[in-house]
Amino acid sequence: MDKVVNPRSVLHALQPLGLGSAQVESLLSYFCRLAASHSTSTVSLSREVARRFEHDVEEQFDWFQRQISGIGDSALTWSSALSALTSIPMLDRLTFLPWRNVIAQSGFPIVSKGQFCPHCLAEDRVNGGTPYFRLAWESKAVTVCHTHHVRLEQHCPCCYKDNVRHAAALVVPGWCTKCGAFLGRDVSQASTDHAIEPVELWRARQMHEMLRVQQQFAHNPRRSALVDAIQHIIAEMDGGQGTRFAKRVGISKGTVHYWLQSNKLPTLEISMQVASQSGIGVVQLLTGDTAHWKPPSQEPQLTLFKAQDRKRGPQREIDWNEVEQQLKTYLHQPNPMPVREVSKQLDIETRFLYLKCNQTARQIGQRWLTHQKHRRQVRLAKAMPYLEAAGRDVLKEGKALNLREVTTRVPAEVLSGVQGLYEVLRDVKSRVGHPSAAASNDCTESPKPGLAR
Ligand SMILES: [Zn+2]
Ligand SMILES: [Zn+2]
């Protein structure tokens, strides 16, 4: 119990970024920066939160599996826990919680792999700010950047791996958690992505508006206002007939009845559908603001929310000789690339590349592996002087050489480039030795490579 009362280790009062605007930081981003500002790992900080709020948060979990920026109980627990520990009020504004009374908790999907806009991250840095993850990026409904009109990305531009944004013990928002490369990119560097659908921009705009207004809420939207708005729309557009309205927006007739008669809530997806079909904004719908809404004079585009066919187009003839030539070009280009990335760019499955152009595909793969290994060595060599200096420091102070001690002494950007940090620390320990080893004149102590500087 003392741990709750004792104010000794309250966390830094770190200011959230983008507060008050639609560019607001996500709680997940805030949490990562908080860990970094305490020179600790996200894992240790999540344990600390769990320890202090043990009745609410279980200890055995991967923090990044939790939807801490979402609309459910994890978001509630974590935003209040971090508000309590940092003394920064209203951290629920870094989550989607303000919409909790009008969107079903199970109906607000959060992305499982962190997505990001490379241009937003690059601009943060150019403007002298701290790169951070926007709350908008956490919603599955958002696939493009409202500001830059580009598709959000999941892959590192350098090592091409995905899930590189935050699922790691050591996170510096904006840098790849696998290879340490910066995830941002200047707007002049175009992406290779496919065209963006108008519906994607529409969704991003709706979310942008939601985040903008939620920063100013005096009271969070209420369910009764939403129900009134839906009833108003049904009355104006379909003469009060729920069945006709349900058909119009492409949902089952039972669903509409369900919202109006029981205390169930629509999912975000369905509210977006209702908004797009009636021409009201999602914010106006959810907040019950129908004062300026008029029923659309012409039929809205019913195709807007038809399930999108993301499958590849009709079967095409592939000229394998030509593919072979293209693969040779990839093989000899200055920057090595993994086969899966080549496959993506050629729009041909990896398996077929190995089947039809086996030798060249394997050469591309091998070249990539060698390149990766080399890069790891270079990064490690760069980090080693820092790690050794930190190791000597820690041992001189008579402490144990562990991740926590090292992160307080080595810049996070240097550390984030090191793979297998625990292994590496063991190596560092044997390199710098123990102070008592020097005193004991033990000649069997292994030589210390690479120490001459
Ligand atoms: Zn952007
Ligand atoms: Zn990377």
Coordinates of C-alpha atoms and ligand atoms in Angstrom, one line a residue:
M1 CA 0.0 0.0 0.0
D2 CA 2.9 2.3 0.7
K3 CA 3.6 2.5 -3.0
V4 CA 0.4 4.3 -3.7
V5 CA 0.9 6.8 -0.9
N6 CA 4.6 7.4 -1.4
P7 CA 5.0 10.4 -3.9
R8 CA 8.8 9.8 -4.2
S9 CA 8.8 8.2 -7.6
V10 CA 6.0 10.1 -9.4
L11 CA 6.8 10.3 -13.1
H12 CA 7.9 13.4 -15.0
A13 CA 5.2 15.9 -15.8
L14 CA 5.8 15.4 -19.5
Q15 CA 3.6 17.7 -21.7
P16 CA 1.6 15.8 -24.4
L17 CA 2.3 17.0 -27.9
G18 CA -0.3 18.5 -30.3
L19 CA -2.7 19.0 -27.5
G20 CA -5.8 21.1 -28.4
S21 CA -5.5 20.2 -32.1
A22 CA -6.4 17.3 -34.4
Q23 CA -2.7 16.5 -34.4
V24 CA -3.0 15.4 -30.8
E25 CA -0.5 12.7 -29.7
S26 CA -1.7 9.2 -28.9
L27 CA -1.4 7.9 -25.3
L28 CA 0.8 5.2 -26.7
S29 CA 3.2 7.7 -28.1
Y30 CA 3.1 9.6 -24.8
F31 CA 3.8 6.5 -22.9
C32 CA 6.8 5.7 -25.1
R33 CA 8.2 9.2 -24.7
L34 CA 7.6 9.0 -20.9
A35 CA 9.7 5.8 -20.7
A36 CA 12.4 7.4 -22.8
S37 CA 12.4 10.5 -20.6
H38 CA 13.0 8.3 -17.6
S39 CA 15.7 6.4 -19.5
T40 CA 13.8 3.2 -18.9
S41 CA 12.3 0.6 -21.2
T42 CA 8.6 0.6 -22.1
V43 CA 8.5 -2.8 -20.4
S44 CA 9.9 -1.5 -17.1
L45 CA 7.5 1.4 -17.2
S46 CA 4.5 -0.7 -18.0
R47 CA 5.5 -3.0 -15.0
E48 CA 5.7 0.1 -12.8
V49 CA 2.3 1.2 -13.9
A50 CA 1.0 -2.3 -13.2
R51 CA 2.6 -2.4 -9.9
R52 CA 1.1 0.8 -8.7
F53 CA -2.3 0.1 -10.1
E54 CA -2.3 -3.6 -9.4
H55 CA -6.0 -3.8 -8.9
D56 CA -6.6 -2.6 -12.3
V57 CA -3.8 -3.8 -14.4
E58 CA -2.4 -7.3 -14.4
E59 CA 1.3 -7.6 -14.4
Q60 CA 1.8 -10.3 -17.0
F61 CA 1.1 -8.7 -20.3
D62 CA 2.8 -7.2 -23.3
W63 CA 1.9 -3.5 -22.9
F64 CA 1.8 -3.0 -26.7
Q65 CA -1.0 -5.5 -27.0
R66 CA -3.2 -3.2 -25.0
Q67 CA -5.2 -0.7 -26.8
I68 CA -4.2 2.1 -24.5
S69 CA -5.2 4.8 -26.9
G70 CA -8.5 3.2 -27.7
I71 CA -12.0 3.6 -26.3
G72 CA -12.2 0.6 -24.0
D73 CA -11.2 -0.2 -20.4
S74 CA -7.4 -0.3 -21.1
A75 CA -7.5 3.2 -22.3
L76 CA -9.4 4.3 -19.2
T77 CA -7.1 2.6 -16.8
W78 CA -3.9 3.7 -18.5
S79 CA -4.9 7.3 -19.1
S80 CA -6.0 7.7 -15.5
A81 CA -2.9 5.9 -14.2
L82 CA -0.6 8.1 -16.2
S83 CA -2.5 11.2 -15.2
A84 CA -2.1 10.2 -11.6
L85 CA 1.6 9.5 -11.9
T86 CA 2.6 12.5 -14.1
S87 CA 0.2 15.0 -12.6
I88 CA -0.9 15.9 -16.2
P89 CA -4.7 16.1 -16.2
M90 CA -7.0 14.8 -18.8
L91 CA -4.8 12.3 -20.6
D92 CA -8.0 10.7 -21.8
R93 CA -7.8 13.4 -24.6
L94 CA -4.9 11.3 -26.0
T95 CA -7.3 8.4 -26.5
F96 CA -10.7 8.0 -28.1
L97 CA -12.4 7.8 -24.7
P98 CA -14.4 11.0 -25.2
W99 CA -16.5 9.1 -27.7
R100 CA -17.2 6.3 -25.3
N101 CA -20.9 7.1 -24.8
V102 CA -21.7 7.2 -28.5
I103 CA -19.6 4.5 -30.1
A104 CA -19.7 0.8 -29.1
Q105 CA -16.5 -0.2 -27.3
S106 CA -16.1 -3.2 -29.5
G107 CA -16.9 -1.1 -32.5
F108 CA -13.8 1.1 -32.5
P109 CA -11.0 -1.0 -34.0
I110 CA -7.4 0.0 -33.2
V111 CA -4.6 -0.9 -35.6
S112 CA -2.6 -3.9 -34.4
K113 CA 0.6 -2.8 -36.2
G114 CA 1.6 0.8 -35.7
Q115 CA 1.1 2.9 -38.8
F116 CA 2.6 6.3 -39.4
C117 CA 2.8 9.2 -41.9
P118 CA 6.5 9.5 -42.8
H119 CA 6.0 13.2 -43.8
C120 CA 4.4 14.1 -40.5
L121 CA 7.4 12.6 -38.7
A122 CA 9.9 14.3 -41.0
E123 CA 8.2 17.7 -40.5
D124 CA 8.2 17.3 -36.7
R125 CA 12.0 17.0 -36.9
V126 CA 12.5 19.8 -39.5
N127 CA 10.4 22.1 -37.3
G128 CA 12.7 21.4 -34.4
G129 CA 10.1 19.4 -32.6
T130 CA 9.9 15.9 -31.2
P131 CA 8.6 13.3 -33.6
Y132 CA 5.5 11.6 -32.2
F133 CA 2.6 9.3 -33.2
R134 CA -0.7 11.0 -33.9
L135 CA -3.8 9.6 -32.2
A136 CA -5.5 9.5 -35.6
W137 CA -3.0 6.8 -36.8
E138 CA -4.3 4.4 -34.1
S139 CA -7.7 4.1 -35.7
K140 CA -8.2 1.3 -38.2
A141 CA -10.7 3.6 -40.0
V142 CA -7.8 5.9 -40.9
T143 CA -5.5 4.7 -43.7
V144 CA -4.2 8.0 -45.1
C145 CA -2.8 11.2 -43.7
H146 CA -5.3 14.0 -43.7
T147 CA -2.5 16.6 -43.9
H148 CA -0.3 15.1 -46.6
H149 CA -2.8 12.9 -48.5
V150 CA -0.5 9.9 -48.5
R151 CA -1.1 6.4 -47.4
L152 CA 0.0 5.7 -43.8
E153 CA 2.9 3.2 -43.7
Q154 CA 3.9 0.3 -41.5
H155 CA 7.2 -0.7 -43.0
C156 CA 10.6 0.7 -42.2
P157 CA 12.1 2.4 -45.3
C158 CA 15.5 0.9 -44.5
C159 CA 15.1 -2.7 -43.2
Y160 CA 11.6 -3.1 -44.8
K161 CA 10.3 -4.9 -41.7
D162 CA 6.8 -4.1 -40.5
N163 CA 5.5 -3.5 -37.0
V164 CA 8.6 -1.3 -36.4
R165 CA 6.9 1.7 -34.8
H166 CA 6.5 0.9 -31.1
A167 CA 6.3 -2.9 -30.3
A168 CA 9.6 -3.0 -28.5
A169 CA 11.3 -2.6 -25.1
L170 CA 13.1 0.5 -26.3
V171 CA 11.1 3.0 -28.4
V172 CA 12.1 6.4 -29.6
P173 CA 9.0 7.6 -31.5
G174 CA 10.0 8.2 -35.1
W175 CA 12.8 5.6 -35.3
C176 CA 12.6 2.0 -36.4
T177 CA 12.5 -0.4 -33.4
K178 CA 14.2 -3.1 -35.5
C179 CA 17.1 -1.3 -37.2
G180 CA 17.2 2.2 -35.7
A181 CA 16.6 4.1 -39.0
F182 CA 14.5 7.3 -39.0
L183 CA 10.9 6.5 -40.3
G184 CA 10.3 10.0 -41.6
R185 CA 10.7 11.0 -45.2
D186 CA 10.7 14.3 -46.9
V187 CA 7.6 15.2 -49.0
S188 CA 9.7 15.4 -52.1
Q189 CA 10.4 11.6 -51.8
A190 CA 7.3 10.2 -53.4
S191 CA 6.0 6.9 -52.2
T192 CA 5.5 3.9 -54.5
D193 CA 2.0 3.3 -53.2
H194 CA -1.1 2.8 -55.2
A195 CA -3.6 5.6 -55.6
I196 CA -5.7 6.8 -52.7
E197 CA -9.5 6.3 -52.8
P198 CA -11.7 9.3 -52.2
V199 CA -13.4 7.3 -49.4
E200 CA -10.1 7.1 -47.6
L201 CA -9.7 10.8 -47.6
W202 CA -13.3 11.3 -46.5
R203 CA -12.7 9.0 -43.5
A204 CA -9.4 10.7 -42.6
R205 CA -11.2 14.0 -42.7
Q206 CA -14.1 12.8 -40.4
M207 CA -11.5 11.5 -37.9
H208 CA -9.6 14.7 -38.1
E209 CA -12.8 16.6 -37.2
M210 CA -13.5 14.1 -34.4
L211 CA -10.1 14.7 -32.9
R212 CA -10.3 18.4 -33.3
V213 CA -13.6 18.8 -31.5
Q214 CA -12.8 16.2 -28.7
Q215 CA -10.0 18.6 -27.6
Q216 CA -12.6 21.3 -26.8
F217 CA -15.4 19.2 -25.3
A218 CA -16.9 20.7 -22.1
H219 CA -19.0 17.5 -21.8
N220 CA -18.5 14.3 -23.7
P221 CA -21.2 13.5 -26.2
R222 CA -24.3 11.7 -24.8
R223 CA -26.1 8.7 -26.2
S224 CA -29.5 10.4 -26.0
A225 CA -28.3 13.2 -28.4
L226 CA -27.1 10.6 -30.9
V227 CA -30.4 8.7 -30.8
D228 CA -32.3 12.0 -31.3
A229 CA -30.1 12.7 -34.3
I230 CA -30.7 9.3 -35.9
Q231 CA -34.4 9.6 -35.3
H232 CA -34.4 13.1 -36.8
I233 CA -32.5 11.8 -39.9
I234 CA -34.9 8.8 -40.3
A235 CA -37.9 11.2 -40.1
E236 CA -36.5 13.6 -42.7
M237 CA -35.2 11.1 -45.2
D238 CA -37.5 8.1 -44.8
G239 CA -40.7 9.4 -43.2
G240 CA -39.7 7.8 -39.9
Q241 CA -39.5 4.3 -41.4
G242 CA -36.5 2.6 -39.9
T243 CA -36.7 -0.3 -42.3
R244 CA -36.3 2.0 -45.4
F245 CA -33.5 3.9 -43.7
A246 CA -31.7 0.6 -42.8
K247 CA -31.9 -0.4 -46.4
R248 CA -30.7 3.0 -47.6
V249 CA -27.6 2.8 -45.4
G250 CA -27.0 -0.9 -46.0
I251 CA -27.5 -2.3 -42.5
S252 CA -30.0 -4.8 -41.2
K253 CA -33.4 -3.4 -40.1
G254 CA -32.9 -5.0 -36.7
T255 CA -29.8 -2.9 -36.1
V256 CA -31.6 0.4 -36.3
H257 CA -34.3 -0.8 -34.0
Y258 CA -31.6 -2.1 -31.6
W259 CA -30.0 1.4 -31.2
L260 CA -33.3 3.2 -30.7
Q261 CA -35.0 0.8 -28.3
S262 CA -32.2 -0.8 -26.3
N263 CA -29.1 1.0 -25.0
K264 CA -26.8 -0.4 -27.6
L265 CA -24.5 1.9 -29.5
P266 CA -23.5 1.9 -33.2
T267 CA -20.0 1.0 -34.2
L268 CA -17.8 3.7 -35.7
E269 CA -18.1 2.0 -39.1
I270 CA -21.9 2.2 -39.1
S271 CA -21.9 5.8 -37.9
M272 CA -19.6 6.6 -40.7
Q273 CA -22.0 4.8 -43.1
V274 CA -25.0 6.7 -41.7
A275 CA -23.1 10.0 -42.0
S276 CA -22.0 9.3 -45.6
Q277 CA -25.5 8.3 -46.7
S278 CA -27.3 11.2 -45.1
G279 CA -24.7 13.9 -45.8
I280 CA -24.3 14.9 -42.1
G281 CA -20.7 15.0 -40.7
V282 CA -19.7 12.1 -38.4
V283 CA -19.1 14.7 -35.6
Q284 CA -22.5 16.3 -36.1
L285 CA -24.1 12.9 -36.0
L286 CA -22.3 11.7 -32.9
T287 CA -22.8 14.9 -31.0
G288 CA -26.5 15.2 -32.1
D289 CA -26.0 18.5 -33.8
T290 CA -28.6 18.4 -36.6
A291 CA -29.3 22.2 -36.6
H292 CA -27.6 22.9 -39.9
W293 CA -28.3 19.5 -41.6
K294 CA -30.7 19.1 -44.5
P295 CA -31.5 15.9 -46.2
P296 CA -29.5 15.4 -49.4
S297 CA -31.4 16.6 -52.5
Q298 CA -29.9 13.8 -54.7
E299 CA -29.1 10.2 -54.0
P300 CA -25.7 10.0 -52.2
Q301 CA -23.1 7.7 -53.7
L302 CA -24.2 4.4 -52.5
T303 CA -20.9 2.8 -53.6
L304 CA -19.0 4.8 -50.9
F305 CA -19.0 2.0 -48.4
K306 CA -19.4 -1.1 -50.6
A307 CA -16.9 -3.7 -49.4
Q308 CA -13.8 -2.8 -51.2
D309 CA -12.2 -5.4 -53.4
R310 CA -8.6 -5.3 -52.4
K311 CA -7.8 -8.4 -54.4
R312 CA -5.6 -8.2 -57.4
G313 CA -7.3 -7.6 -60.7
P314 CA -8.0 -10.2 -63.4
Q315 CA -5.3 -12.8 -63.9
R316 CA -2.5 -11.4 -66.0
E317 CA -0.1 -13.1 -68.3
I318 CA 3.4 -12.9 -66.8
D319 CA 6.4 -12.8 -69.1
W320 CA 8.9 -14.6 -66.9
N321 CA 11.9 -13.7 -69.1
E322 CA 11.0 -10.1 -68.5
V323 CA 10.7 -10.7 -64.8
E324 CA 14.1 -12.4 -64.8
Q325 CA 15.6 -9.2 -66.4
Q326 CA 13.8 -7.0 -63.8
L327 CA 15.2 -9.2 -61.0
K328 CA 18.7 -8.9 -62.4
T329 CA 18.3 -5.1 -62.3
Y330 CA 17.2 -5.4 -58.6
L331 CA 20.2 -7.7 -57.9
H332 CA 22.6 -5.1 -59.2
Q333 CA 21.1 -1.9 -57.9
P334 CA 23.2 -0.1 -55.3
N335 CA 20.7 -0.7 -52.4
P336 CA 20.0 -4.3 -51.6
M337 CA 16.4 -5.2 -51.0
P338 CA 14.6 -8.2 -49.5
V339 CA 12.8 -10.5 -51.9
R340 CA 9.5 -9.7 -50.3
E341 CA 9.9 -6.0 -51.1
V342 CA 10.9 -6.9 -54.7
S343 CA 7.8 -9.1 -54.9
K344 CA 5.7 -6.2 -53.7
Q345 CA 7.1 -3.8 -56.2
L346 CA 6.6 -6.2 -59.1
D347 CA 3.2 -7.3 -57.8
I348 CA 4.2 -10.9 -58.1
E349 CA 4.0 -13.4 -55.1
T350 CA 7.3 -14.2 -53.5
R351 CA 6.7 -17.9 -53.9
F352 CA 6.4 -17.5 -57.7
L353 CA 9.6 -15.6 -57.9
Y354 CA 11.4 -18.5 -56.1
L355 CA 9.6 -21.0 -58.3
K356 CA 10.2 -19.3 -61.7
C357 CA 13.4 -17.3 -61.2
N358 CA 14.9 -19.4 -58.5
Q359 CA 18.6 -18.5 -58.8
T360 CA 18.2 -14.8 -59.1
A361 CA 15.6 -14.6 -56.4
R362 CA 17.9 -16.5 -54.1
Q363 CA 20.8 -14.3 -55.0
I364 CA 18.7 -11.2 -54.1
G365 CA 17.8 -12.8 -50.8
Q366 CA 21.4 -13.7 -50.0
R367 CA 22.6 -10.3 -50.9
W368 CA 20.0 -8.7 -48.6
L369 CA 21.0 -11.0 -45.7
T370 CA 24.7 -10.1 -46.1
H371 CA 23.8 -6.5 -46.2
Q372 CA 21.7 -6.7 -43.1
K373 CA 24.5 -8.5 -41.2
H374 CA 27.0 -5.9 -42.3
R375 CA 24.7 -3.1 -41.1
R376 CA 24.2 -4.7 -37.7
Q377 CA 27.9 -4.9 -37.3
V378 CA 28.4 -1.3 -38.3
R379 CA 25.8 -0.1 -35.9
L380 CA 27.1 -2.3 -33.1
A381 CA 30.7 -1.0 -33.7
K382 CA 29.3 2.6 -33.5
A383 CA 27.5 1.9 -30.3
M384 CA 30.3 -0.2 -28.6
P385 CA 32.4 2.8 -27.4
Y386 CA 29.2 4.2 -25.7
L387 CA 28.3 0.8 -24.2
E388 CA 31.8 0.2 -22.9
A389 CA 32.1 3.6 -21.4
A390 CA 28.7 3.1 -19.8
G391 CA 29.7 -0.4 -18.6
R392 CA 32.9 0.9 -17.0
D393 CA 30.8 3.7 -15.3
V394 CA 28.2 1.3 -14.0
L395 CA 30.8 -1.2 -12.7
K396 CA 32.8 1.6 -11.1
E397 CA 29.7 2.6 -9.1
G398 CA 29.4 -1.0 -8.0
K399 CA 26.1 -1.5 -9.8
A400 CA 24.9 -4.3 -12.0
L401 CA 25.2 -3.8 -15.7
N402 CA 21.6 -4.0 -16.9
L403 CA 19.3 -2.3 -19.5
R404 CA 18.1 0.3 -17.0
E405 CA 21.6 1.4 -16.1
V406 CA 22.7 1.5 -19.7
T407 CA 19.7 3.5 -21.0
T408 CA 20.5 6.3 -18.5
R409 CA 24.0 6.6 -20.0
V410 CA 23.7 5.8 -23.7
P411 CA 21.6 8.0 -26.1
A412 CA 18.4 6.1 -27.0
E413 CA 19.1 6.7 -30.7
V414 CA 22.4 4.8 -30.4
L415 CA 20.8 2.0 -28.4
S416 CA 17.8 1.6 -30.8
G417 CA 20.3 0.5 -33.5
V418 CA 21.6 -2.4 -31.5
Q419 CA 20.0 -5.7 -31.9
G420 CA 19.9 -8.4 -29.2
L421 CA 20.8 -5.9 -26.5
Y422 CA 20.9 -8.4 -23.7
E423 CA 23.4 -10.6 -25.5
V424 CA 25.5 -7.5 -26.3
L425 CA 25.4 -6.4 -22.7
R426 CA 26.8 -9.8 -21.7
D427 CA 29.6 -9.2 -24.2
V428 CA 30.2 -5.7 -22.8
K429 CA 30.4 -7.0 -19.3
S430 CA 33.1 -9.5 -20.3
R431 CA 35.0 -6.8 -22.2
V432 CA 35.1 -4.2 -19.5
G433 CA 35.5 -6.8 -16.8
H434 CA 34.8 -6.3 -13.2
P435 CA 36.8 -3.8 -11.1
S436 CA 37.8 -6.6 -8.7
A437 CA 39.3 -8.5 -11.6
A438 CA 41.9 -5.8 -12.2
A439 CA 42.8 -5.8 -8.5
S440 CA 43.2 -9.6 -8.3
N441 CA 45.9 -9.7 -11.0
D442 CA 44.1 -12.6 -12.5
C443 CA 46.0 -13.4 -15.7
T444 CA 43.4 -15.8 -16.9
E445 CA 41.1 -12.8 -17.6
S446 CA 40.3 -12.9 -21.3
P447 CA 41.9 -10.1 -23.4
K448 CA 39.8 -7.1 -24.0
P449 CA 39.5 -6.6 -27.7
G450 CA 38.8 -3.3 -29.3
L451 CA 39.7 -1.3 -26.2
A452 CA 42.7 0.6 -27.6
R453 CA 41.4 4.1 -28.4
Ligands
ZN1 ZN 1.2 13.4 -42.7
ZN2 ZN 14.2 -0.6 -39.9

